Short mmCIF file of C-alpha atoms in Angstrom, two decimals:
data_model
loop_
_atom_site.label_atom_id
_atom_site.label_comp_id
_atom_site.label_asym_id
_atom_site.label_seq_id
_atom_site.Cartn_x
_atom_site.Cartn_y
_atom_site.Cartn_z
CA UNK A 1041 0.00 0.00 0.00
CA UNK A 1042 2.77 2.44 0.93
CA UNK A 1043 4.75 1.51 -2.16
CA UNK A 1044 1.72 2.25 -4.36
CA UNK A 1045 1.00 5.54 -2.58
CA UNK A 1046 4.57 6.74 -3.09
CA UNK A 1047 4.47 5.72 -6.76
CA UNK A 1048 1.16 7.53 -7.29
CA UNK A 1049 2.66 10.63 -5.65
CA UNK A 1050 5.51 10.67 -8.16
CA UNK A 1051 8.15 9.06 -5.94
CA UNK A 1052 8.87 11.88 -3.49
CA UNK A 1053 12.53 11.90 -2.54
CA UNK A 1054 12.04 13.33 0.94
CA UNK A 1055 9.21 11.98 3.12
CA UNK A 1056 8.05 12.67 6.67
CA UNK A 1057 5.91 10.31 8.76
CA UNK A 1058 3.47 12.00 11.13
CA UNK A 1059 3.51 9.77 14.20
CA UNK A 1060 1.62 10.03 17.48
CA UNK A 1061 3.11 6.81 18.87
CA UNK A 1062 -0.23 5.03 18.37
CA UNK A 1063 -0.47 1.70 16.54
CA UNK A 1064 -1.62 3.12 13.19
CA UNK A 1065 1.11 5.71 12.73
CA UNK A 1066 3.78 3.53 14.34
CA UNK A 1067 2.97 0.69 11.93
CA UNK A 1068 3.17 3.18 9.06
CA UNK A 1069 6.55 4.36 10.33
CA UNK A 1070 7.78 0.76 10.39
CA UNK A 1071 6.68 0.28 6.77
CA UNK A 1072 8.35 3.54 5.74
CA UNK A 1073 11.53 2.53 7.58
CA UNK A 1074 11.82 -0.50 5.29
CA UNK A 1075 12.13 1.76 2.26
CA UNK A 1076 14.40 4.14 4.15
CA UNK A 1077 16.82 1.26 4.80
CA UNK A 1078 16.70 0.24 1.13
CA UNK A 1079 17.17 3.87 0.14
CA UNK A 1080 14.84 3.68 -2.83
CA UNK A 1081 11.35 2.83 -4.11
CA UNK A 1082 11.40 1.19 -7.55
CA UNK A 1083 14.85 2.65 -8.05
CA UNK A 1084 13.82 6.16 -7.03
CA UNK A 1085 15.84 7.48 -4.07
CA UNK A 1086 14.02 8.13 -0.82
CA UNK A 1087 14.85 9.32 2.68
CA UNK A 1088 12.38 9.22 5.54
CA UNK A 1089 12.14 11.39 8.61
CA UNK A 1090 9.38 11.76 11.18
CA UNK A 1091 7.48 14.36 13.17
CA UNK A 1092 5.74 13.86 16.49
CA UNK A 1093 3.22 16.57 17.37
CA UNK A 1094 2.62 17.15 21.07
CA UNK A 1095 -0.78 18.80 21.46
CA UNK A 1096 -0.31 19.29 25.24
CA UNK A 1097 -3.92 18.23 25.79
CA UNK A 1098 -3.25 15.40 28.24
CA UNK A 1099 -1.03 15.02 31.31
CA UNK A 1100 2.22 13.36 30.35
CA UNK A 1101 1.93 14.25 26.67
CA UNK A 1102 5.59 15.33 26.55
CA UNK A 1103 6.70 11.91 27.81
CA UNK A 1104 4.51 10.18 25.22
CA UNK A 1105 6.05 12.33 22.48
CA UNK A 1106 9.59 11.54 23.64
CA UNK A 1107 8.86 7.80 23.72
CA UNK A 1108 7.40 7.94 20.22
CA UNK A 1109 10.43 9.85 18.93
CA UNK A 1110 12.77 7.30 20.49
CA UNK A 1111 10.89 4.43 18.80
CA UNK A 1112 11.10 6.22 15.46
CA UNK A 1113 14.84 6.75 15.78
CA UNK A 1114 15.28 3.08 16.66
CA UNK A 1115 13.44 2.21 13.44
CA UNK A 1116 16.12 4.17 11.60
CA UNK A 1117 14.14 7.26 10.59
CA UNK A 1118 16.08 10.52 10.51
CA UNK A 1119 15.74 13.20 11.41
CA UNK A 1120 13.01 12.81 14.01
CA UNK A 1121 11.66 15.90 15.71
CA UNK A 1122 8.98 16.81 18.21
CA UNK A 1123 6.79 19.83 17.51
CA UNK A 1124 4.86 21.20 20.47
CA UNK A 1125 1.67 23.10 19.66
CA UNK A 1126 -0.92 25.06 21.59
CA UNK A 1127 -4.48 24.20 20.61
CA UNK A 1128 -6.45 27.43 20.55
CA UNK A 1129 -9.95 27.60 22.00
CA UNK A 1130 -12.14 28.26 18.98
CA UNK A 1131 -15.74 27.80 17.99
CA UNK A 1132 -14.84 24.82 15.76
CA UNK A 1133 -14.64 22.28 18.62
CA UNK A 1134 -11.62 20.66 20.31
CA UNK A 1135 -11.08 17.92 17.71
CA UNK A 1136 -11.13 20.32 14.78
CA UNK A 1137 -8.92 22.83 16.61
CA UNK A 1138 -6.38 20.10 17.41
CA UNK A 1139 -6.41 18.94 13.79
CA UNK A 1140 -5.81 22.49 12.55
CA UNK A 1141 -2.89 22.97 14.94
CA UNK A 1142 -1.44 19.58 14.01
CA UNK A 1143 -1.63 20.18 10.27
CA UNK A 1144 -0.01 23.60 10.67
CA UNK A 1145 2.86 21.98 12.58
CA UNK A 1146 3.22 19.22 9.98
CA UNK A 1147 3.26 21.74 7.12
CA UNK A 1148 5.93 23.79 8.89
CA UNK A 1149 8.05 20.70 9.55
CA UNK A 1150 7.76 19.58 5.93
CA UNK A 1151 8.72 23.04 4.72
CA UNK A 1152 11.78 23.09 6.97
CA UNK A 1153 12.83 19.59 5.88
CA UNK A 1154 12.11 20.16 2.20
CA UNK A 1155 9.75 17.16 2.25
CA UNK A 1156 7.47 16.54 -0.71
CA UNK A 1157 5.16 14.16 1.19
CA UNK A 1158 3.74 13.73 4.69
CA UNK A 1159 2.48 10.25 5.56
CA UNK A 1160 -0.60 9.96 7.79
CA UNK A 1161 -1.69 6.71 9.44
CA UNK A 1162 -5.47 6.86 8.95
CA UNK A 1163 -7.00 3.43 8.38
CA UNK A 1164 -10.13 1.99 6.80
CA UNK A 1165 -11.77 2.14 10.24
CA UNK A 1166 -11.07 5.89 10.43
CA UNK A 1167 -12.63 6.30 7.00
CA UNK A 1168 -15.75 4.38 8.03
CA UNK A 1169 -16.09 6.52 11.15
CA UNK A 1170 -15.73 9.66 9.05
CA UNK A 1171 -18.57 8.60 6.75
CA UNK A 1172 -20.83 7.75 9.71
CA UNK A 1173 -20.16 11.14 11.30
CA UNK A 1174 -20.96 12.85 8.00
CA UNK A 1175 -24.25 10.96 7.79
CA UNK A 1176 -25.15 11.90 11.35
CA UNK A 1177 -24.50 15.58 10.63
CA UNK A 1178 -26.51 15.59 7.41
CA UNK A 1179 -23.45 16.60 5.41
CA UNK A 1180 -23.18 16.73 1.63
CA UNK A 1181 -21.28 14.61 -0.86
CA UNK A 1182 -17.92 16.17 -0.13
CA UNK A 1183 -18.12 15.30 3.57
CA UNK A 1184 -19.47 11.79 2.96
CA UNK A 1185 -16.58 11.20 0.57
CA UNK A 1186 -14.39 11.03 3.65
CA UNK A 1187 -10.63 11.39 3.69
CA UNK A 1188 -8.59 11.44 0.50
CA UNK A 1189 -5.80 8.92 -0.11
CA UNK A 1190 -3.80 11.93 -1.31
CA UNK A 1191 -4.44 15.62 -0.78
CA UNK A 1192 -1.60 17.91 -1.69
CA UNK A 1193 1.46 16.44 -0.02
CA UNK A 1194 -0.63 14.58 2.59
CA UNK A 1195 -0.68 10.84 1.81
CA UNK A 1196 -2.82 8.21 3.59
CA UNK A 1197 -1.43 4.85 2.43
CA UNK A 1198 -3.33 2.79 5.05
CA UNK A 1199 -6.90 3.76 4.12
CA UNK A 1200 -7.39 0.21 2.83
CA UNK A 1201 -6.02 -1.38 6.02
CA UNK A 1202 -8.05 -2.31 9.10
CA UNK A 1203 -6.95 -1.00 12.49
CA UNK A 1204 -6.44 -4.56 13.74
CA UNK A 1205 -3.88 -5.08 11.01
CA UNK A 1206 -1.78 -2.16 12.24
CA UNK A 1207 -1.69 -3.82 15.67
CA UNK A 1208 -0.42 -6.98 13.99
CA UNK A 1209 2.33 -4.99 12.24
CA UNK A 1210 3.41 -3.46 15.56
CA UNK A 1211 3.50 -6.90 17.18
CA UNK A 1212 5.53 -8.34 14.30
CA UNK A 1213 8.01 -5.45 14.55
CA UNK A 1214 8.16 -5.76 18.36
CA UNK A 1215 6.83 -2.22 18.76
CA UNK A 1216 4.96 -1.07 21.86
CA UNK A 1217 2.38 1.50 20.67
CA UNK A 1218 0.72 4.09 22.86
CA UNK A 1219 -3.06 3.88 23.14
CA UNK A 1220 -4.63 7.33 23.32
CA UNK A 1221 -7.25 7.30 26.13
CA UNK A 1222 -9.28 9.96 24.30
CA UNK A 1223 -10.09 7.36 21.61
CA UNK A 1224 -12.42 5.71 24.13
CA UNK A 1225 -13.71 8.91 25.73
CA UNK A 1226 -17.50 9.13 25.17
CA UNK A 1227 -17.27 12.93 25.35
CA UNK A 1228 -16.13 12.90 21.72
CA UNK A 1229 -18.50 11.97 18.89
CA UNK A 1230 -15.73 10.17 17.00
CA UNK A 1231 -14.89 8.08 20.05
CA UNK A 1232 -18.53 7.08 20.52
CA UNK A 1233 -18.69 6.15 16.85
CA UNK A 1234 -15.54 4.04 17.20
CA UNK A 1235 -16.37 2.28 20.47
CA UNK A 1236 -20.16 2.00 20.31
CA UNK A 1237 -21.76 2.76 16.94
CA UNK A 1238 -19.57 0.89 14.44
CA UNK A 1239 -19.30 -2.28 16.56
CA UNK A 1240 -23.08 -2.24 17.03
CA UNK A 1241 -23.61 -1.96 13.27
CA UNK A 1242 -21.22 -4.85 12.67
CA UNK A 1243 -23.12 -6.91 15.24
CA UNK A 1244 -26.60 -6.11 13.92
CA UNK A 1245 -25.91 -5.96 10.18
CA UNK A 1246 -23.10 -8.45 9.93
CA UNK A 1247 -19.39 -8.09 9.18
CA UNK A 1248 -18.22 -5.86 6.36
CA UNK A 1249 -19.97 -2.65 7.40
CA UNK A 1250 -16.70 -0.74 7.74
CA UNK A 1251 -15.54 -1.91 4.31
CA UNK A 1252 -18.89 -0.90 2.79
CA UNK A 1253 -18.69 2.56 4.30
CA UNK A 1254 -15.12 3.02 3.03
CA UNK A 1255 -16.21 1.84 -0.42
CA UNK A 1256 -19.05 4.39 -0.32
CA UNK A 1257 -16.48 7.10 0.41
CA UNK A 1258 -14.39 6.07 -2.60
CA UNK A 1259 -17.43 6.15 -4.91
CA UNK A 1260 -18.54 9.54 -3.63
CA UNK A 1261 -15.02 10.94 -4.03
CA UNK A 1262 -15.21 10.26 -7.77
CA UNK A 1263 -18.70 11.79 -7.97
CA UNK A 1264 -17.70 14.85 -5.96
CA UNK A 1265 -14.59 15.42 -8.08
CA UNK A 1266 -16.64 15.40 -11.26
CA UNK A 1267 -19.32 17.73 -9.91
CA UNK A 1268 -16.69 20.10 -8.52
CA UNK A 1269 -14.90 20.26 -11.87
CA UNK A 1270 -18.13 21.02 -13.76
CA UNK A 1271 -19.17 23.56 -11.11
CA UNK A 1272 -15.80 25.30 -11.29
CA UNK A 1273 -15.98 25.64 -15.08
CA UNK A 1274 -19.54 26.96 -14.79
CA UNK A 1275 -18.60 29.38 -12.05
CA UNK A 1276 -15.74 30.86 -14.06
CA UNK A 1277 -18.11 31.63 -16.95
CA UNK A 1278 -20.71 33.27 -14.69
CA UNK A 1279 -18.83 35.38 -12.16
CA UNK A 1280 -18.35 39.13 -12.62
CA UNK A 1281 -16.95 41.84 -10.38
CA UNK A 1282 -18.16 45.32 -9.55
CA UNK A 1283 -15.59 46.85 -7.25
CA UNK A 1284 -15.11 44.35 -4.45
CA UNK A 1285 -18.49 42.71 -4.98
CA UNK A 1286 -18.80 39.43 -6.85
CA UNK A 1287 -21.94 38.84 -8.89
CA UNK A 1288 -23.69 35.84 -10.41
CA UNK A 1289 -26.56 36.31 -12.95
CA UNK A 1290 -29.72 35.00 -11.35
CA UNK A 1291 -31.39 33.58 -14.48
CA UNK A 1292 -28.42 31.42 -15.42
CA UNK A 1293 -27.80 30.46 -11.81
CA UNK A 1294 -31.44 29.50 -11.32
CA UNK A 1295 -31.33 27.29 -14.44
CA UNK A 1296 -28.50 25.14 -13.07
CA UNK A 1297 -29.21 21.74 -11.50
CA UNK A 1298 -29.25 22.02 -7.71
CA UNK A 1299 -26.03 20.01 -7.33
CA UNK A 1300 -24.18 22.59 -9.47
CA UNK A 1301 -26.05 25.65 -8.21
CA UNK A 1302 -25.12 25.03 -4.57
CA UNK A 1303 -21.48 24.45 -5.51
CA UNK A 1304 -21.34 27.65 -7.60
CA UNK A 1305 -22.79 29.67 -4.71
CA UNK A 1306 -20.27 28.12 -2.32
CA UNK A 1307 -17.39 28.94 -4.70
CA UNK A 1308 -18.52 32.56 -4.91
CA UNK A 1309 -18.62 32.81 -1.12
CA UNK A 1310 -15.14 31.28 -0.87
CA UNK A 1311 -13.66 33.66 -3.46
CA UNK A 1312 -14.61 36.73 -1.41
CA UNK A 1313 -13.18 35.20 1.77
CA UNK A 1314 -16.02 33.12 3.17
CA UNK A 1315 -16.07 29.59 4.53
CA UNK A 1316 -17.98 26.55 3.28
CA UNK A 1317 -21.66 27.34 3.94
CA UNK A 1318 -23.93 24.79 5.60
CA UNK A 1319 -26.79 23.32 3.60
CA UNK A 1320 -29.20 25.56 5.51
CA UNK A 1321 -27.25 28.69 4.57
CA UNK A 1322 -27.10 27.59 0.94
CA UNK A 1323 -30.87 27.12 0.96
CA UNK A 1324 -31.26 30.61 2.41
CA UNK A 1325 -29.12 32.05 -0.40
CA UNK A 1326 -31.12 30.06 -2.94
CA UNK A 1327 -34.34 31.57 -1.56
CA UNK A 1328 -33.10 34.88 -2.94
CA UNK A 1329 -33.19 33.34 -6.42
CA UNK A 1330 -36.70 32.10 -5.79
CA UNK A 1331 -37.61 35.61 -4.60
CA UNK A 1332 -38.94 34.25 -1.35
CA UNK A 1333 -38.98 36.88 1.37
CA UNK A 1334 -36.64 39.86 1.21
CA UNK A 1335 -33.82 40.56 -1.21
CA UNK A 1336 -31.35 39.88 1.55
CA UNK A 1337 -28.77 40.08 2.78
CA UNK A 1338 -28.25 36.46 3.78
CA UNK A 1339 -25.25 36.00 6.05
CA UNK A 1340 -22.81 33.23 5.12
CA UNK A 1341 -19.99 31.97 7.38
CA UNK A 1342 -16.67 33.77 7.15
CA UNK A 1343 -18.10 37.27 7.00
CA UNK A 1344 -19.90 37.24 3.64
CA UNK A 1345 -23.26 38.78 2.82
CA UNK A 1346 -25.24 37.73 -0.24
CA UNK A 1347 -28.20 39.66 -1.59
CA UNK A 1348 -30.20 40.02 -4.79
CA UNK A 1349 -30.17 43.00 -7.11
CA UNK A 1350 -33.04 43.17 -9.58
CA UNK A 1351 -32.54 44.14 -13.22
CA UNK A 1352 -34.25 47.47 -12.52
CA UNK A 1353 -31.81 48.19 -9.68
CA UNK A 1354 -28.84 47.30 -11.86
CA UNK A 1355 -30.04 49.54 -14.68
CA UNK A 1356 -30.72 52.39 -12.26
CA UNK A 1357 -27.23 52.03 -10.81
CA UNK A 1358 -25.76 52.03 -14.31
CA UNK A 1359 -27.63 55.21 -15.27
CA UNK A 1360 -26.50 56.90 -12.06
CA UNK A 1361 -22.93 56.03 -13.01
CA UNK A 1362 -23.42 57.53 -16.47
CA UNK A 1363 -23.50 54.22 -18.32
CA UNK A 1364 -25.88 53.43 -21.18
CA UNK A 1365 -29.17 52.02 -19.94
CA UNK A 1366 -28.43 48.62 -21.46
CA UNK A 1367 -25.14 48.21 -19.57
CA UNK A 1368 -25.23 47.60 -15.83
CA UNK A 1369 -22.38 47.56 -13.28
CA UNK A 1370 -20.62 44.25 -13.04
CA UNK A 1371 -21.84 43.16 -16.50
CA UNK A 1372 -19.54 44.84 -19.05
CA UNK A 1373 -20.48 44.80 -22.71
CA UNK A 1374 -19.15 41.94 -24.79
CA UNK A 1375 -15.41 42.31 -25.34
CA UNK A 1376 -14.91 44.57 -22.32
CA UNK A 1377 -12.85 43.65 -19.26
CA UNK A 1378 -14.42 42.00 -16.23
CA UNK A 1379 -12.01 42.16 -13.31
CA UNK A 1380 -11.51 38.60 -12.15
CA UNK A 1381 -14.42 37.38 -14.27
CA UNK A 1382 -15.32 36.68 -17.87
CA UNK A 1383 -16.50 39.36 -20.35
CA UNK A 1384 -20.27 39.19 -20.54
CA UNK A 1385 -23.02 40.81 -22.54
CA UNK A 1386 -25.06 43.62 -21.01
CA UNK A 1387 -27.23 42.56 -18.12
CA UNK A 1388 -30.62 41.11 -19.00
CA UNK A 1389 -31.47 39.83 -15.52
CA UNK A 1390 -30.80 40.49 -11.88
CA UNK A 1391 -27.92 38.97 -10.01
CA UNK A 1392 -26.81 37.61 -6.67
CA UNK A 1393 -24.13 39.77 -5.11
CA UNK A 1394 -21.52 38.42 -2.66
CA UNK A 1395 -19.91 41.05 -0.46
CA UNK A 1396 -17.25 40.52 2.20
CA UNK A 1397 -17.90 42.35 5.45
CA UNK A 1398 -14.28 43.47 5.38
CA UNK A 1399 -12.64 44.30 2.08
CA UNK A 1400 -9.35 42.49 1.32
CA UNK A 1401 -7.57 45.87 1.03
CA UNK A 1402 -8.78 46.77 4.53
#
């Protein structure tokens, strides 16, 4: 699995293993150490180091990090470093905040080491849990697609491996992994899913539930990639700018299938600095197209307001600016420039406008 992942990534010459000292990442480190000792993968040179991130969230975390680093050095990985992070108290929840801090530390370590790949030890069980959590939250296709085998320089070679198999690797390599007590803490939704929900499903529905959930993620990843590509092409043909405001023509937006329309709206929000909107917020923005209720604004996460401008309002604004009545702001005549967008004909419909609460230049 690791050999295939490295080949698919273009045979990175410098690799870092992210290791907590737990069985999954320690087993991955042992597999990576095999290639480090050989010095190549399919004839392509490789060197392997490791990073241990100490989140400082549990008593004795520094000792756990030191023990993990010692085990990694004994495997022959070099260099091995410990990065200590402070997990900020944010509105995103403790698990998400810890993940953000960890990924920032891993990115910094990879930059310093000149590494082209960071190996993460997520397993098939982690993928199944991710899909279940997405289902419970009512998330969309992108969330249900779970974790990617490769995302940028992050590689997850063990997504096809069961957690029990990583324990077997550790035993075969005479490694003594650390077992994170938070993995069994019912205070965390992921822990409840791991300890209670998934075993119950396996008991009631029969074996193979985890594999089926992981297979679902793989199928949805392909679907989501296709829809995202089509939505991105569509978005680039529709977007226009008027000052710092981004606009989308309502008639053409309304005519899109819902799966594309929601993605185009989300892309517009992201371009002006927003975050991924929830399904409820996307529905609220779509209500503007349906002309249900007011013309807005609808507030989207990340400090973005979206509202509807009618054709009459656009034409009035154009006349006030001294433009011909058939040319409205944000919709330049064919052949004219559209800052950040595509030249479009004069406006023949209203538009949705996305405005950041704070301008980028501010």
